[in-house]
CSV table of C-alpha atoms in Angstrom, one decimal:
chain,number,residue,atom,x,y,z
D,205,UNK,CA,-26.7,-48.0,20.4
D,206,UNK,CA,-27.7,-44.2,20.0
D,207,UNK,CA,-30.6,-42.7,19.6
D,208,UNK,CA,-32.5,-40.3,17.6
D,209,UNK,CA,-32.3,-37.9,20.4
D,210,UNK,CA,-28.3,-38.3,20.9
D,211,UNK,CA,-27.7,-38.4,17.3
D,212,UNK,CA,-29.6,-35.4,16.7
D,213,UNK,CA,-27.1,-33.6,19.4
D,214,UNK,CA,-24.2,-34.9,17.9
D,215,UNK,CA,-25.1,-33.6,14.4
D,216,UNK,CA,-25.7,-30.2,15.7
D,217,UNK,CA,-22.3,-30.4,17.6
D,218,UNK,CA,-20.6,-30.9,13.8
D,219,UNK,CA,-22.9,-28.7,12.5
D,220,UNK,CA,-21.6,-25.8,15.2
D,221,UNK,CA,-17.5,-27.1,15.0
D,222,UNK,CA,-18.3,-27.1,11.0
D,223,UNK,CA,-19.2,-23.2,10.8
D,224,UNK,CA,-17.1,-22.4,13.8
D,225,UNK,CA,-14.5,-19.2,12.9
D,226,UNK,CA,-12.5,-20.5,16.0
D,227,UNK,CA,-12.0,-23.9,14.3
D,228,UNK,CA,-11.2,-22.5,11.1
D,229,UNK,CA,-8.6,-19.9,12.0
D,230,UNK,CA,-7.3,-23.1,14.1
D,231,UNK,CA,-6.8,-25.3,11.1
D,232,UNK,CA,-5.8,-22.2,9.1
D,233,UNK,CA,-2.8,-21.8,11.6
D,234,UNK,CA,-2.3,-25.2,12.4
D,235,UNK,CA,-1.7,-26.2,8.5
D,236,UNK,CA,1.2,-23.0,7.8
D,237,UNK,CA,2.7,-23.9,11.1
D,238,UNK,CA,2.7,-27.0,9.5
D,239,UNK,CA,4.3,-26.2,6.5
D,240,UNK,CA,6.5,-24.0,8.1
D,241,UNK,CA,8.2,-26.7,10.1
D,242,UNK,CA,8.9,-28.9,7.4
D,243,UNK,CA,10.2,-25.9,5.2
D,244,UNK,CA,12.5,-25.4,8.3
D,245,UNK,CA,13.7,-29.1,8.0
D,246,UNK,CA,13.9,-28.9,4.8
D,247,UNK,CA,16.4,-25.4,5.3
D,248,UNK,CA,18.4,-27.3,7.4
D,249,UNK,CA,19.1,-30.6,5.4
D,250,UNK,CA,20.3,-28.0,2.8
D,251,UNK,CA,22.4,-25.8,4.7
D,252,UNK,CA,23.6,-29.3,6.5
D,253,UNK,CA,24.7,-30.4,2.8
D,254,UNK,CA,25.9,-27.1,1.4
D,255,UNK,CA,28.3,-25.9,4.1
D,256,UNK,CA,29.8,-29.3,5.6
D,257,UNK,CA,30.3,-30.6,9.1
D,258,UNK,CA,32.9,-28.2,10.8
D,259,UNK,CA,31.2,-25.4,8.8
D,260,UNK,CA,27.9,-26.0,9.8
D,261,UNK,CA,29.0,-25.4,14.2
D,262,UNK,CA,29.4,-22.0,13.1
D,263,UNK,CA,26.4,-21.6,11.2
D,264,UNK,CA,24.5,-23.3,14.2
D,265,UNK,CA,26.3,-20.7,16.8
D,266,UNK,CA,25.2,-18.1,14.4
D,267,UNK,CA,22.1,-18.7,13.7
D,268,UNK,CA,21.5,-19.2,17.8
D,269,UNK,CA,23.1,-16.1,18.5
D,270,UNK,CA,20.5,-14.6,16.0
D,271,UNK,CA,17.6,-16.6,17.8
D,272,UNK,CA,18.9,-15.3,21.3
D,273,UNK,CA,18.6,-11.9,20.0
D,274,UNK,CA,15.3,-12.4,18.8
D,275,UNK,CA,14.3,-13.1,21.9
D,276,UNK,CA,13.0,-9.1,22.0
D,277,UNK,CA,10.7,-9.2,19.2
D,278,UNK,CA,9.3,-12.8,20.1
D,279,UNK,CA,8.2,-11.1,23.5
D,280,UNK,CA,6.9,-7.8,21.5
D,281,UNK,CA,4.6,-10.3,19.2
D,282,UNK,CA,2.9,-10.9,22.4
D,283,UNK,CA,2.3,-7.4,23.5
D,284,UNK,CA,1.9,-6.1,19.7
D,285,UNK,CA,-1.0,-9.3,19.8
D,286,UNK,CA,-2.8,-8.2,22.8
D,287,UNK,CA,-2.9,-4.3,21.7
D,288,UNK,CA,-4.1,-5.3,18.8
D,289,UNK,CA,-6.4,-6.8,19.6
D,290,UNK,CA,-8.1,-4.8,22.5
D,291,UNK,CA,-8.6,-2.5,19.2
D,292,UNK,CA,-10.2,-5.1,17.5
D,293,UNK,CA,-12.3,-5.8,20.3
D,294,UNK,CA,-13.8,-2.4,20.4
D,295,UNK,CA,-14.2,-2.4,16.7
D,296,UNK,CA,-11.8,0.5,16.4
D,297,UNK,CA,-10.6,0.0,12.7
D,298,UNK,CA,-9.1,3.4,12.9
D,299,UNK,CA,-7.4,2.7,16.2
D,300,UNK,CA,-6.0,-0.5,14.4
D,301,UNK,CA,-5.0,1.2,11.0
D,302,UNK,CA,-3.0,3.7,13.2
D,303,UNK,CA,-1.4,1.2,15.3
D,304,UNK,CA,-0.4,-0.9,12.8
D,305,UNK,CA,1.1,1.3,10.9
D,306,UNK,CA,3.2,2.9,13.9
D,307,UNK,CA,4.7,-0.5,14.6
D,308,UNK,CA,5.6,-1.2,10.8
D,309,UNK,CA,7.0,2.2,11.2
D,310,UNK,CA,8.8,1.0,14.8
D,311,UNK,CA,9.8,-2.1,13.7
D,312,UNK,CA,11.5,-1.1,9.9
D,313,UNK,CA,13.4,1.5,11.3
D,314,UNK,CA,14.9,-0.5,14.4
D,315,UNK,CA,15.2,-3.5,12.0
D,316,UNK,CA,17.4,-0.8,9.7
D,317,UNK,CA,19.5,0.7,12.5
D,318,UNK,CA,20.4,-3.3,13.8
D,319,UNK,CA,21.1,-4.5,10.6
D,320,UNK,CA,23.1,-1.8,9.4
D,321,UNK,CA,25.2,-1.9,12.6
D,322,UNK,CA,25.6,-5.7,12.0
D,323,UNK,CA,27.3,-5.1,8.6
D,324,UNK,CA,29.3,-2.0,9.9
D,325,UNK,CA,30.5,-4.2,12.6
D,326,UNK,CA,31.0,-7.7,10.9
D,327,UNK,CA,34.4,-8.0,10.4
D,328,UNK,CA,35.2,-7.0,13.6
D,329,UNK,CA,32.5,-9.7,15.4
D,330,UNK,CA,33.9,-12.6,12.6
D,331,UNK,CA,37.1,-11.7,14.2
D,332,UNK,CA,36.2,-11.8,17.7
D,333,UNK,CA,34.2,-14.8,17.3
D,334,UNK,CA,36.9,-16.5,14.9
D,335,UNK,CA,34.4,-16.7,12.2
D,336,UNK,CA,37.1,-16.8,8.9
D,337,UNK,CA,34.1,-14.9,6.6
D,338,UNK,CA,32.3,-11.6,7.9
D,339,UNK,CA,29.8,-12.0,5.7
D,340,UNK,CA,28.1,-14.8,7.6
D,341,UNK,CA,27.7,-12.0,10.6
D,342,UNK,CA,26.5,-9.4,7.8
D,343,UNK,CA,24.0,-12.3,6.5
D,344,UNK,CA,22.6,-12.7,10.2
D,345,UNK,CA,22.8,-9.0,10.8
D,346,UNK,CA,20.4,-8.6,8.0
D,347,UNK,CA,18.3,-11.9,9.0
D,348,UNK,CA,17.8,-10.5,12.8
D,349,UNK,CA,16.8,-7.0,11.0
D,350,UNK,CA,14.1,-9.0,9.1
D,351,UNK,CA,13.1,-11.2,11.9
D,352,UNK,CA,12.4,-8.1,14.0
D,353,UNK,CA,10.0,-6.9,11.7
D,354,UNK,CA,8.2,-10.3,10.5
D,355,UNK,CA,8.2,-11.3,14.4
D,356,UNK,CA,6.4,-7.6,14.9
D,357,UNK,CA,4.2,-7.7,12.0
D,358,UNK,CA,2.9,-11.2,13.1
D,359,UNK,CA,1.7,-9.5,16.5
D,360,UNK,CA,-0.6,-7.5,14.6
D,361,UNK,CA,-1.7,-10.0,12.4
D,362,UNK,CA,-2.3,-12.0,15.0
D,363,UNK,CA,-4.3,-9.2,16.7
D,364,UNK,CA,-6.6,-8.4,14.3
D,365,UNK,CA,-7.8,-11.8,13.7
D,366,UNK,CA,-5.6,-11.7,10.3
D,367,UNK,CA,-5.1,-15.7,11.2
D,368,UNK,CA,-4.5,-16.1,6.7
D,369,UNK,CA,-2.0,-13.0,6.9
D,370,UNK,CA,-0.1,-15.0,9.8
D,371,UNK,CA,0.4,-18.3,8.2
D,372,UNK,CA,0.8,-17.1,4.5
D,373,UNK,CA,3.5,-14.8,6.8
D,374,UNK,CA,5.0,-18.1,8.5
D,375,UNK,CA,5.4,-20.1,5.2
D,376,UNK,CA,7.2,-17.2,3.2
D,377,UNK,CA,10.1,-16.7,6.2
D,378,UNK,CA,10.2,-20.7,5.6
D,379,UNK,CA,10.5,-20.6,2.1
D,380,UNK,CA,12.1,-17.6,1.9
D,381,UNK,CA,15.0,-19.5,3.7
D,382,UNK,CA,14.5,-22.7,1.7
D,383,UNK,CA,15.0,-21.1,-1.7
């Protein structure tokens, strides 16, 4: 069936997937994403139970319009990725340090403004969008303010080949929304 020869190669081909940084980040990531998704299921099932059928329309056009407004800070990931890493690629840890810290600085502050505008303005949205209790717009005023910088943050992780940063990131949003 094989021979010495072929059997030699595929043991070298584990040998190199074994010790490969690629395959580990991959399975790091692949495992929180994991997680992450059943965490999610496991918010929903809750929230499902908790706030009752005719409630939980709202909470679903809520939590879209949230997602929709994301949509931002999903695409600045992406850019905040690349950047960082182009530093990384030059090994410019100073270059990193400096940029990371300018988008946790970007991010917070934009994340503060949005989310104090969406309690400032929650009673007039809940009215608008015949939501009887503001605080469900002040709730997802303060979860887009968060999102904005996790979303942000996860770029740079991302980036700088922080792969255990990113998932340990990804399961705490999940859990964060379980608990």
């Amino acid at each position: 069936l094989f021979r010495s020869a072929d059997m030699t190669k595929i043991l070298a081909f584990i040998e190199r997937v074994r010790i490969s940084e690629l395959v580990r980040h991959g399975v790091l990531v692949f495992v929180s994403l994991t997680g992450a998704n059943v965490l999610n299921y496991a918010f929903y099932a809750v929230i499902g139970r908790m706030v009752g059928v005719e409630n939980y329309g709202a909470f679903s056009s809520v939590i879209a319009a949230v997602i929709i407004c994301m949509t931002p800070a999903i695409i600045g990931q992406t850019v905040v990725a690349k950047l960082a890493a182009d530093f990384r690629a030059v090994a410019d840890g100073d270059g990193l340090r400096g940029f990371a810290d300018a988008v946790t600085s970007f991010s917070v502050a934009l994340g503060a403004a949005l989310g104090l505008c969406g309690i400032v303005l929650a009673r007039p949205l809940a009215a608008f969008l015949q939501i009887s209790d503001a605080s469900i717009i002040a709730i997802a005023a303060l979860s887009l303010a968060a999102g904005i910088v996790i979303w942000l943050q996860r770029g740079v992780f991302q980036g700088a080949g922080a792969f255990g940063s990113f998932g340990i990131s990804n399961l705490l949003e999940s859990f964060g929304k379980v608990a």
